[in-house]
Coordinates of C-alpha atoms and ligand atoms in Angstrom, one line a residue:
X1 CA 97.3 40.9 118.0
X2 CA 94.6 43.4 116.9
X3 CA 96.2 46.2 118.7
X4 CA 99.1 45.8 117.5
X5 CA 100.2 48.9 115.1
X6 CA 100.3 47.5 111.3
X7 CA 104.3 48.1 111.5
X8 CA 104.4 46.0 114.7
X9 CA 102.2 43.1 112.6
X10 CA 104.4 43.2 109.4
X11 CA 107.6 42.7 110.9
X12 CA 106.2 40.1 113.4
X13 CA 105.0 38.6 110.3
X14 CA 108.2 38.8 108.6
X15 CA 110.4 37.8 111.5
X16 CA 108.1 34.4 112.3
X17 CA 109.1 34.2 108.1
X18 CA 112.2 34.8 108.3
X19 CA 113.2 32.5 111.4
X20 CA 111.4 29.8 109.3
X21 CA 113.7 30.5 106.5
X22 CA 116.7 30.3 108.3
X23 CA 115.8 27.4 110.2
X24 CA 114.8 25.6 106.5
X25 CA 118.7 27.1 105.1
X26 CA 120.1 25.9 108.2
X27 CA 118.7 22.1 107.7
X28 CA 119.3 22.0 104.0
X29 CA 123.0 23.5 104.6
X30 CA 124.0 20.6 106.6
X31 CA 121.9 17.5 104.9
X32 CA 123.4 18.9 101.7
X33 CA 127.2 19.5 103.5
X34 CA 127.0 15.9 105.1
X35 CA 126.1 14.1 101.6
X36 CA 128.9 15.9 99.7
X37 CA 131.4 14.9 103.1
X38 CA 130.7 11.4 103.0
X39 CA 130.6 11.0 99.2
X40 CA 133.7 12.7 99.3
X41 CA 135.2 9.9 102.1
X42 CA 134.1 7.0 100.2
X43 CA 135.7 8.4 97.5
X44 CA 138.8 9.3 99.3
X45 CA 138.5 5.0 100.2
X46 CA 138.2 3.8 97.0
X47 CA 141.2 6.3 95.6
X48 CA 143.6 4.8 98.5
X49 CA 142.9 1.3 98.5
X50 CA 142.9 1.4 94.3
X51 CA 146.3 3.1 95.2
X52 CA 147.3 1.0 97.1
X53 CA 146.7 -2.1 94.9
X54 CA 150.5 -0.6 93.2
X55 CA 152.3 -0.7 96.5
X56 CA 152.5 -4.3 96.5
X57 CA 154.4 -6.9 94.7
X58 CA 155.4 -10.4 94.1
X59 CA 158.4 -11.9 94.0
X60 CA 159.3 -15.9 93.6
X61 CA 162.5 -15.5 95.3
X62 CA 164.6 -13.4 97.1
X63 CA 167.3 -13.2 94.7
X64 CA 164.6 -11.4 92.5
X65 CA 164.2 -8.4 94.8
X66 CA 164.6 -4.9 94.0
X67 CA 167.7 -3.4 95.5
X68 CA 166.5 0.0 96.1
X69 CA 166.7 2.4 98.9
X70 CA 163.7 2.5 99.6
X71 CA 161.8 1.1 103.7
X72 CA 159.8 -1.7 102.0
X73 CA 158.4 -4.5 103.9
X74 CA 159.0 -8.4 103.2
X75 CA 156.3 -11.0 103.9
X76 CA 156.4 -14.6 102.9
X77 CA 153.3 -15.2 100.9
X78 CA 152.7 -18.9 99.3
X79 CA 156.2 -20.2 97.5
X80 CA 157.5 -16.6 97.6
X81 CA 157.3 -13.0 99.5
X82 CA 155.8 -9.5 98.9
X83 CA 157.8 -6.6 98.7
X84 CA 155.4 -3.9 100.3
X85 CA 155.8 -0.2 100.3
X86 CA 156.1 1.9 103.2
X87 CA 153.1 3.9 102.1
X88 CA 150.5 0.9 102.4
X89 CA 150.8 1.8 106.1
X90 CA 150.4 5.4 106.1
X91 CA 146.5 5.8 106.9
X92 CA 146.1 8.8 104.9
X93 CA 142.7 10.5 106.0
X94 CA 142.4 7.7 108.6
X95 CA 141.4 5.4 105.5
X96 CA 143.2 1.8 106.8
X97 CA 144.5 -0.3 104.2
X98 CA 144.8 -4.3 105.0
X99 CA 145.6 -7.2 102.7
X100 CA 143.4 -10.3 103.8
X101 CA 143.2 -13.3 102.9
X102 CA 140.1 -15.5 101.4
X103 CA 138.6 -16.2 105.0
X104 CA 138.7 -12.3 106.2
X105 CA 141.5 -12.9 108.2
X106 CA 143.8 -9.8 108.7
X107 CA 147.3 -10.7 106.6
X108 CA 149.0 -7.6 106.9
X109 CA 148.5 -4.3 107.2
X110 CA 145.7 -2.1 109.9
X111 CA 142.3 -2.3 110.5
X112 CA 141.0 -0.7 113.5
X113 CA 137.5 -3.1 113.0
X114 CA 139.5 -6.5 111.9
X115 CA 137.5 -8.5 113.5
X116 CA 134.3 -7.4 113.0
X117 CA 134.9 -7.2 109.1
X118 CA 136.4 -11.0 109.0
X119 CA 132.8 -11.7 109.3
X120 CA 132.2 -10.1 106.1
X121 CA 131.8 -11.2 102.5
X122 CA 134.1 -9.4 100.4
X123 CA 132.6 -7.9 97.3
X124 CA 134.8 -6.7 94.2
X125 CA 135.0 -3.0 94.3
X126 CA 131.8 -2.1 95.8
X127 CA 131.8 -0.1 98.4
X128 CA 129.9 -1.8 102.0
X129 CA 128.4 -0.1 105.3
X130 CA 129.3 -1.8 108.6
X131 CA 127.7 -0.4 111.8
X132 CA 130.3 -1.1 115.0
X133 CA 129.3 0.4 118.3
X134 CA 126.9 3.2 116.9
X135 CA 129.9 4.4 114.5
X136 CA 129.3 3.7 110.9
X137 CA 132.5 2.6 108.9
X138 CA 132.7 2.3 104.7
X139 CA 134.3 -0.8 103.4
X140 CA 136.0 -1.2 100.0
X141 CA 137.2 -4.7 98.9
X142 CA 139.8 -4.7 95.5
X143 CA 140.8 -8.7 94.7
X144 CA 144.0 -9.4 93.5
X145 CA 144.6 -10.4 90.4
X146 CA 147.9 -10.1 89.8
X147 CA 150.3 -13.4 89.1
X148 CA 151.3 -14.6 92.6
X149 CA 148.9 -12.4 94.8
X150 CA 145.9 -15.2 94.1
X151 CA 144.3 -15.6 96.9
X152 CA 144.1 -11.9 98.5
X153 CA 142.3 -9.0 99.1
X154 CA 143.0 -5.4 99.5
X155 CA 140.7 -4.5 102.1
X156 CA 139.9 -0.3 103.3
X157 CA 137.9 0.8 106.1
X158 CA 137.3 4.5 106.6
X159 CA 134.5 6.2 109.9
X160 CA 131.8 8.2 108.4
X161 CA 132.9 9.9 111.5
X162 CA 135.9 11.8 110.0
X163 CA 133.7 14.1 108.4
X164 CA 132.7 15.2 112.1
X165 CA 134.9 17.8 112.2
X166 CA 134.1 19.3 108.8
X167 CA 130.7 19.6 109.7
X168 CA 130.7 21.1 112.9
X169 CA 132.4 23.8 111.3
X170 CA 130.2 24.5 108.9
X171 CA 127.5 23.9 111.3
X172 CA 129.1 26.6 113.9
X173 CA 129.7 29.2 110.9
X174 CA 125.7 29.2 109.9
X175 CA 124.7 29.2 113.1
X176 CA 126.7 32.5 113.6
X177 CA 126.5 33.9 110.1
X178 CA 122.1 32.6 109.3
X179 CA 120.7 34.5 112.4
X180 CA 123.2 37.7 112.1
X181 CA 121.6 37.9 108.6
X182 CA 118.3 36.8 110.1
X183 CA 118.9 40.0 112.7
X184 CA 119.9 42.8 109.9
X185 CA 117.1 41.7 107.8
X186 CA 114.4 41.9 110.6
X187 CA 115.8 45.7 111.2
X188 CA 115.8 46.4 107.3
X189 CA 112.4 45.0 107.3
X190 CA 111.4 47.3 110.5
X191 CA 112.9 50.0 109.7
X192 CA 111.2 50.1 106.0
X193 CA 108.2 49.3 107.3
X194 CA 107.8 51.8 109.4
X195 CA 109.1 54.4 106.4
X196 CA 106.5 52.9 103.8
X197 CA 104.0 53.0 106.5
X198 CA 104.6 56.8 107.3
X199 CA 102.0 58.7 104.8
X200 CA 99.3 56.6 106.6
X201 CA 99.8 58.4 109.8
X202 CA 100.0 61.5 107.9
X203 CA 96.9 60.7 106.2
X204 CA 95.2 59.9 109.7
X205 CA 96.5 63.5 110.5
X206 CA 95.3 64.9 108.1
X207 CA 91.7 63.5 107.5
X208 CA 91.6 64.2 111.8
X209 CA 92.2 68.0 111.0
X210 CA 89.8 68.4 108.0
X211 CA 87.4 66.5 110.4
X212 CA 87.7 69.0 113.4
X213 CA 87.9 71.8 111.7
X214 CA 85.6 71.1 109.3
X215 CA 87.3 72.7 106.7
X216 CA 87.3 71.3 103.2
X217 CA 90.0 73.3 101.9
X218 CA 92.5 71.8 103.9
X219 CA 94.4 68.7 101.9
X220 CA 96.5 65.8 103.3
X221 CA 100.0 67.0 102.7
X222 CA 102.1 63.7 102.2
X223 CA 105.2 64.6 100.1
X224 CA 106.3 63.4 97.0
X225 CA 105.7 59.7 95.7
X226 CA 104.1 57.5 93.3
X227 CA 103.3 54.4 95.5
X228 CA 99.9 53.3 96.7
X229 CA 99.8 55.3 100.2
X230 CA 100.5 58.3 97.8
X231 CA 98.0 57.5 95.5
X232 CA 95.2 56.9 98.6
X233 CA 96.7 59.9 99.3
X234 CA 95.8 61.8 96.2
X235 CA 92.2 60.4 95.7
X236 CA 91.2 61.7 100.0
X237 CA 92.6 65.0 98.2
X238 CA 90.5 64.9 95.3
X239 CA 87.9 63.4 97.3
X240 CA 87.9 66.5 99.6
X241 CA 88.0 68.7 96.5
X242 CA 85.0 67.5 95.1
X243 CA 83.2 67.3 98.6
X244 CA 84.7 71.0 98.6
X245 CA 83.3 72.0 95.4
X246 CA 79.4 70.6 95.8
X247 CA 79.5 71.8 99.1
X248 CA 79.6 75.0 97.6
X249 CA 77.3 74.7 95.1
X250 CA 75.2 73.8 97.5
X251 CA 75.4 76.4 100.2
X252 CA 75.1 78.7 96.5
X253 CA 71.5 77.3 95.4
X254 CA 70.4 77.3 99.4
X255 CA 71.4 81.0 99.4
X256 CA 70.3 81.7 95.6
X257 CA 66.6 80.6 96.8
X258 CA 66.4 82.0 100.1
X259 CA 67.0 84.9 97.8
X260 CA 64.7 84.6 95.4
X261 CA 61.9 83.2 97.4
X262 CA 62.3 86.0 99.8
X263 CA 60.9 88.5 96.8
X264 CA 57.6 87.0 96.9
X265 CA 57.0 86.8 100.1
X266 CA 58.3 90.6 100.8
X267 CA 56.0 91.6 97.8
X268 CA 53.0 89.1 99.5
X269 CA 53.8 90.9 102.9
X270 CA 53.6 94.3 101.6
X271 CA 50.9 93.6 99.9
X272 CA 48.8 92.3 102.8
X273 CA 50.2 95.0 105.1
X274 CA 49.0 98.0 102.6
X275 CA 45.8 96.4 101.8
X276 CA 44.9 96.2 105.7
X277 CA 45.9 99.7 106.8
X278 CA 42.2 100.6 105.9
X279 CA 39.0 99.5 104.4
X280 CA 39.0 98.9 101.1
X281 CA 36.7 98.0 98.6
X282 CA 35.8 94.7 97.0
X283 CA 37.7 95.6 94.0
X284 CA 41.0 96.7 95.6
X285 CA 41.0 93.6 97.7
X286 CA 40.7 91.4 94.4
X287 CA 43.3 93.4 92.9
X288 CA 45.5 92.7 95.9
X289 CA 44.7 89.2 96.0
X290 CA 45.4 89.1 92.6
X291 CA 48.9 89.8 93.4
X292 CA 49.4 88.1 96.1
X293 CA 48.1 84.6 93.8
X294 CA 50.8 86.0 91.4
X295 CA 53.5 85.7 93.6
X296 CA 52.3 82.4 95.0
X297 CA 52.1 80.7 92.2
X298 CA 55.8 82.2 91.6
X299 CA 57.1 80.3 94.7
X300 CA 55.5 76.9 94.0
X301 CA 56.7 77.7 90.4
X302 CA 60.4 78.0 92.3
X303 CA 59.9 75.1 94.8
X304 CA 59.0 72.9 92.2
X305 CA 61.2 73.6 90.1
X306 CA 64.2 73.7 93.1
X307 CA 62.9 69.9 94.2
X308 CA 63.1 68.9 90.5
X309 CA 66.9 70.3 90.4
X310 CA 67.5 68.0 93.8
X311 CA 65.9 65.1 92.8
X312 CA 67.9 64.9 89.3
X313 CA 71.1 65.2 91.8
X314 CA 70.4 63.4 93.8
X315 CA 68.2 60.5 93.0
X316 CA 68.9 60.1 89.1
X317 CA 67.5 56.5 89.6
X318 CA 64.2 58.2 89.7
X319 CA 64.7 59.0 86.0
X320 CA 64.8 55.3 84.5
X321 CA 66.0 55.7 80.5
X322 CA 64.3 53.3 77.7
X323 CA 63.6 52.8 74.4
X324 CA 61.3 56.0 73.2
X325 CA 60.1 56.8 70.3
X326 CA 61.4 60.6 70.1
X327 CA 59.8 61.7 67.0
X328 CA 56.6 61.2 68.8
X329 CA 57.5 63.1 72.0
X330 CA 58.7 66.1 70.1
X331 CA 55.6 66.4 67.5
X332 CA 52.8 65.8 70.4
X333 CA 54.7 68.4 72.7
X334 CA 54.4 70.6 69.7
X335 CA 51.2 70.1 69.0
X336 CA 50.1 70.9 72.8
X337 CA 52.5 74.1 73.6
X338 CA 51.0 75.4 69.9
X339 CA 48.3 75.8 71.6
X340 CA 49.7 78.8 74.1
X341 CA 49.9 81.1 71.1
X342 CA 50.5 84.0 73.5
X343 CA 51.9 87.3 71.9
X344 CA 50.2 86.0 68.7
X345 CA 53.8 83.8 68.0
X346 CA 53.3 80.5 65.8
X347 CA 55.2 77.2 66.4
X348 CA 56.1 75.2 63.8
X349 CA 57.4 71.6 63.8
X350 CA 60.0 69.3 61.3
X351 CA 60.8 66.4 63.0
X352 CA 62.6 63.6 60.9
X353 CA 60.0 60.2 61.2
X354 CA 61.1 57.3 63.3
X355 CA 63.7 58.5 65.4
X356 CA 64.1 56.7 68.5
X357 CA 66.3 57.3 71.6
X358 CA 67.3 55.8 75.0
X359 CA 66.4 58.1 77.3
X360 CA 63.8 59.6 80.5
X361 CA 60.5 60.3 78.5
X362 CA 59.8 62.9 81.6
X363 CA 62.5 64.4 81.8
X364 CA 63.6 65.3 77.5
X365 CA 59.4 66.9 77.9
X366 CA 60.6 69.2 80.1
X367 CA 63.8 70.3 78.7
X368 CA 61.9 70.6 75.7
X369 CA 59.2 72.4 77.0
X370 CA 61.5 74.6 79.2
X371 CA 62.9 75.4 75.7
X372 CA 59.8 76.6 74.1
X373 CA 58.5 78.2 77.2
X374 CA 61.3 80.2 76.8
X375 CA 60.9 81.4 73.2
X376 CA 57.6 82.2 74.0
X377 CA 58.6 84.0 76.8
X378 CA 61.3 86.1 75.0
X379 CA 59.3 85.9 71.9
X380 CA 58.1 89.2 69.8
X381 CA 54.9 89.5 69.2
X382 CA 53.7 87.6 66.2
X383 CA 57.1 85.7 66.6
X384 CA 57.7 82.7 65.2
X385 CA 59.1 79.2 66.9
X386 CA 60.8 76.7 65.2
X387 CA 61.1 73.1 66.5
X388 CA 63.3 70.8 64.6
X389 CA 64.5 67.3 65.0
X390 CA 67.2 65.8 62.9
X391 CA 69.7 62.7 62.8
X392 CA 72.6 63.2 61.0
X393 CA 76.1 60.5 60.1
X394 CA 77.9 60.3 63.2
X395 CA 80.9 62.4 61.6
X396 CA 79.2 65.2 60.5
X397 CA 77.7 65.6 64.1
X398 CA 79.3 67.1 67.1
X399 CA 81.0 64.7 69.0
X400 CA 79.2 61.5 67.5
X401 CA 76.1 62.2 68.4
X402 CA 73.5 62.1 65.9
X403 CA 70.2 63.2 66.6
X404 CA 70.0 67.1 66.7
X405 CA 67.2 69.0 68.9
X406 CA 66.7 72.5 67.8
X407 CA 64.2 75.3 68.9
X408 CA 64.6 78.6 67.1
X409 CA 62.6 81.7 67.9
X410 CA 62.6 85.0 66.0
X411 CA 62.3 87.1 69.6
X412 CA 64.8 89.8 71.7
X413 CA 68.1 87.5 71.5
X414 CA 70.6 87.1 74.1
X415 CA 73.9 89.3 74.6
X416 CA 77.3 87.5 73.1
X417 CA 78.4 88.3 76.8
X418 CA 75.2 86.4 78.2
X419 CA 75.7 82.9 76.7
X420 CA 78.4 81.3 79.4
X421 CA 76.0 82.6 82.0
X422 CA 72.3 81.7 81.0
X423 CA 72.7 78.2 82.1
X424 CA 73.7 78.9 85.6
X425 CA 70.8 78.5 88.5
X426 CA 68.9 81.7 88.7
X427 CA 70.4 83.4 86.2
X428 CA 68.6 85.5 84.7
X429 CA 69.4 88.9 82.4
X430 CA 68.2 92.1 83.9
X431 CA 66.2 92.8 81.1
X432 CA 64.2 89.4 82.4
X433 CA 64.4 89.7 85.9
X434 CA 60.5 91.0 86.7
X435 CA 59.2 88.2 84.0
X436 CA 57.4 85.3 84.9
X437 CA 60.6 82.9 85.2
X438 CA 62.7 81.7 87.9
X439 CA 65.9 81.4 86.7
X440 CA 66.3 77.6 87.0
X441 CA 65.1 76.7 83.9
X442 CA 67.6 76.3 81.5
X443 CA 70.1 75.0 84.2
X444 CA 67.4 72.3 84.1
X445 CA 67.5 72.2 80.6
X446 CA 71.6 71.5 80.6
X447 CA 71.6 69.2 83.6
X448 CA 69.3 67.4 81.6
X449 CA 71.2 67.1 78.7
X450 CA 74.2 66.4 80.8
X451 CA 71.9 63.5 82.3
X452 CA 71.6 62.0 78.7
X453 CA 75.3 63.0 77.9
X454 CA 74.7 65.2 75.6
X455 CA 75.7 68.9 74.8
X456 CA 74.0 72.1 74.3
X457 CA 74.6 75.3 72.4
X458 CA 73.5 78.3 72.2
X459 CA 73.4 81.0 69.0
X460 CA 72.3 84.4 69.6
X461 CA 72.4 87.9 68.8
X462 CA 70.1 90.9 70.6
X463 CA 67.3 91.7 68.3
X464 CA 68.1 88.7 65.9
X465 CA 66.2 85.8 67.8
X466 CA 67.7 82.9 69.7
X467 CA 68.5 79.0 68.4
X468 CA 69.1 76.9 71.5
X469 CA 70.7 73.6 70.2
X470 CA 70.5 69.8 71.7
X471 CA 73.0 67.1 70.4
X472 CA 72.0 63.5 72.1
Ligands
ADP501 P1 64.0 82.2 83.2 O1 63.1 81.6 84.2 O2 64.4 83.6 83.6 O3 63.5 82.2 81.8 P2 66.0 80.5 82.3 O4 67.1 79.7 83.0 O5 65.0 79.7 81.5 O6 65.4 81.4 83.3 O7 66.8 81.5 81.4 C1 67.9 82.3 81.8 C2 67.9 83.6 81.1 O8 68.3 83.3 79.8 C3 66.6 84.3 81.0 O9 66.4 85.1 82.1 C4 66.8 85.0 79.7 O10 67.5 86.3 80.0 C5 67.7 84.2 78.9 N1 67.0 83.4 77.9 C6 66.6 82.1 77.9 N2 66.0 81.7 76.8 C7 65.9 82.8 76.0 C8 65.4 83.0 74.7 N3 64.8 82.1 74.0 N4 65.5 84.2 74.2 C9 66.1 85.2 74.9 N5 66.7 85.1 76.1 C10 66.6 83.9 76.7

């Protein structure tokens, strides 16, 4: 059973239903076909002999007779006769019809079980079961009343037998017509099985190819349709797509810091290389060693900063969020980077009291500090920062959220042209390419953000200082 193809197992399934149903119809069909038969026969007894009740009548004498034409039958009955009709003897629907008298003696008329029903009590109008040789027969008893007929019964035996041939007929038509339907359903039921079941083997395909030739691009090409196999469909296509696009971005960042770790170490290499081609003195081989710390630091700089990026992706539960007093955060962080001062540039701090926030307490210090690293870094001399934390009513701020992180600096600005680019990894304007920075920082800074589901934005002109802004 386990290796049969899901097609196979649905219309085994179905058929093992279906021959259950049929069998089930089948059995109701005739319990239902033989009740409605034999309610019709006793029914058809108690019509005839209550019909038959008319056909008889008494006459004192037989001067009184009727003189008419038609076959009547005479039979001397107490002090006078009956006149009986010709029809009393016509078993219509093999229902007999028998006058008796008190003691169940046959008087006149047929019954093919006379003696078996002399036995039996005769009950007014009620029909009675006998059982003679395995055959079951319906009885119906009418007294009668009538002046002169005191003294008799009307007695009517019918076979629950003579619905036989009814019911072999309907019996022989269901068992032709229930398993023909039984047949065409089982094909339907194969035959749309095995449509319905058709994207899976294309999906199958399809994941097989993407698997061999490892190619992401490729998508699983299943037609048109809305049901679920479609829709599985659709998500291993958008699946792929995504895999497609971090894959990317992936291979980008390994190739975007092969690249820019392979500056430092040409620049560490050269150095070393030029400083040995011949003796030097103590000074020159400080001042090359001075570069060659430089650059080192650079690459841990990088590598530290390239694990932080990975970790974030990839192990965000690393970053736990709580309750943190933000206010707090901001102010001391302040107070501590004040304390660069390079180029002479002063930092400054408004920070609204009390403002609290669910979020990493590591992580917002960094994207902070990566903030005001920055405006120092692209700070004029004797610049000024600006730090400033607000909360504002949800519909006055951008997308409801209400607490609004800004760091302003009065330094060389960013082109118009620069601002969709500056938060890409390693990024970095020509203008700041030799400086101190990697590159990754502010796509720290907005996966961040993005971490907290926030938003950031950016205002800047060249010359007219910069105003990086954090909505959380
Ligand atoms: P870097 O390590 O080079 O600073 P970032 O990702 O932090 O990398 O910044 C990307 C680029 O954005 C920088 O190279 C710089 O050109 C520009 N930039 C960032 N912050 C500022 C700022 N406050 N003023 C001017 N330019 C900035």
């Amino acid at each position: 059973m386990k290796k049969l193809t899901i097609r196979t197992k649905i219309t085994l399934w179905f058929s093992v239903a279906m021959f259950l149903i049929v069998a089930l119809t089948y059995i109701v069909i005739l319990s239902v076909s033989n009740q409605v038969i034999q309610k019709t026969i006793r029914d058809g007894l108690i019509e005839t002999v209550a019909a038959n009740v008319d056909e008889i009548e008494y006459f004192g004498s037989i001067d009184e007779l009727n003189n008419s034409n038609d076959v009547d039958y005479y039979v001397y009955y107490g002090d006078g006769l009956l006149e009986i009709d010709d029809d009393f003897l016509d078993s219509v629907n093999q229902i007999y019809t028998s006058l008796c008298l008190e003691d169940g003696t046959l008087f006149y008329g047929e019954n093919p079980i006379a003696r078996e029903t002399a036995e039996m009590d005769f009950i007014n109008e009620q029909v009675q079961t006998l059982e003679v040789e395995g055959t079951l027969y319906y009885v119906y008893d009418i007294q009668l009343t009538i002046e002169g007929l005191e003294g008799l019964w009307l007695r009517g035996v019918v076979s629950e037998e003579q619905g036989n041939v009814e019911m072999s007929s309907i019996s022989r038509m269901s068992l032709i017509l229930l398993p023909s339907i039984m047949l065409l359903a089982i094909i339907g039921g194969y035959l749309t099985a095995r449509r319905m079941l058709r994207p899976i083997k294309q999906i199958t395909d399809g994941a097989a190819k993407i698997r061999q030739g490892n190619d992401l691009k490729e998508r699983i090409e299943v037609g048109e349709g809305k049901d679920e196999l479609h829709e599985l469909a659709d998500q291993f296509n958008q699946m792929f797509a995504r895999l497609d696009d971090s894959f990317a971005a992936q291979q980008q960042f390994v190739s975007d810091s092969s690249h820019e770790l392979r500056t430092p170490v040409s620049v560490i290499n050269a150095q070393c290389e030029l400083t040995l081609e011949q003796d030097r003195s103590t000074e020159e081989y400080k001042e090359a060693l001075q570069v060659i710390r430089r650059q080192g630091r650079k690459m841990d700089r990088l590598v530290n900063d390239m694990l932080e990026f990975t970790r974030l992706e990839t192990q965000p539960e690393r970053y736990p969020k709580e309750e943190l007093d933000l206010t707090g955060l901001v102010e001391n962080l302040c107070y501590d980077m004040a304390l660069i001062g390079e180029k002479g540039i002063e930092l400054s701090c408004e920070a609204v009291p009390g403002v609290r926030y669910n979020g990493n307490y590591e992580l917002l210090t960094r994207m902070l500090s990566n903030l005001i690293t920055n405006a120092y870094r692209y700070g004029n001399e004797n610049g000024h920062i600006r730090v400033r934390l607000n909360t504002a009513d949800e519909t006055s701020a951008r997308d409801a959220h209400h607490i609004i992180l800004s760091v302003q600096d009065d330094g060389i600005g960013i082109a118009e042209e620069e601002h969709e680019h500056i938060f890409r990894r390693f990024y970095q304007s020509d203008s700041s390419r030799s400086g101190a920075g990697s590159g990754l920082g502010l796509a720290m800074v907005s996966e961040i953000v993005r971490f907290h589901d926030g938003e950031i934005k950016v205002e800047s002109r060249p010359g007219e200082g910069s105003t990086f802004t954090v909505y959380l």
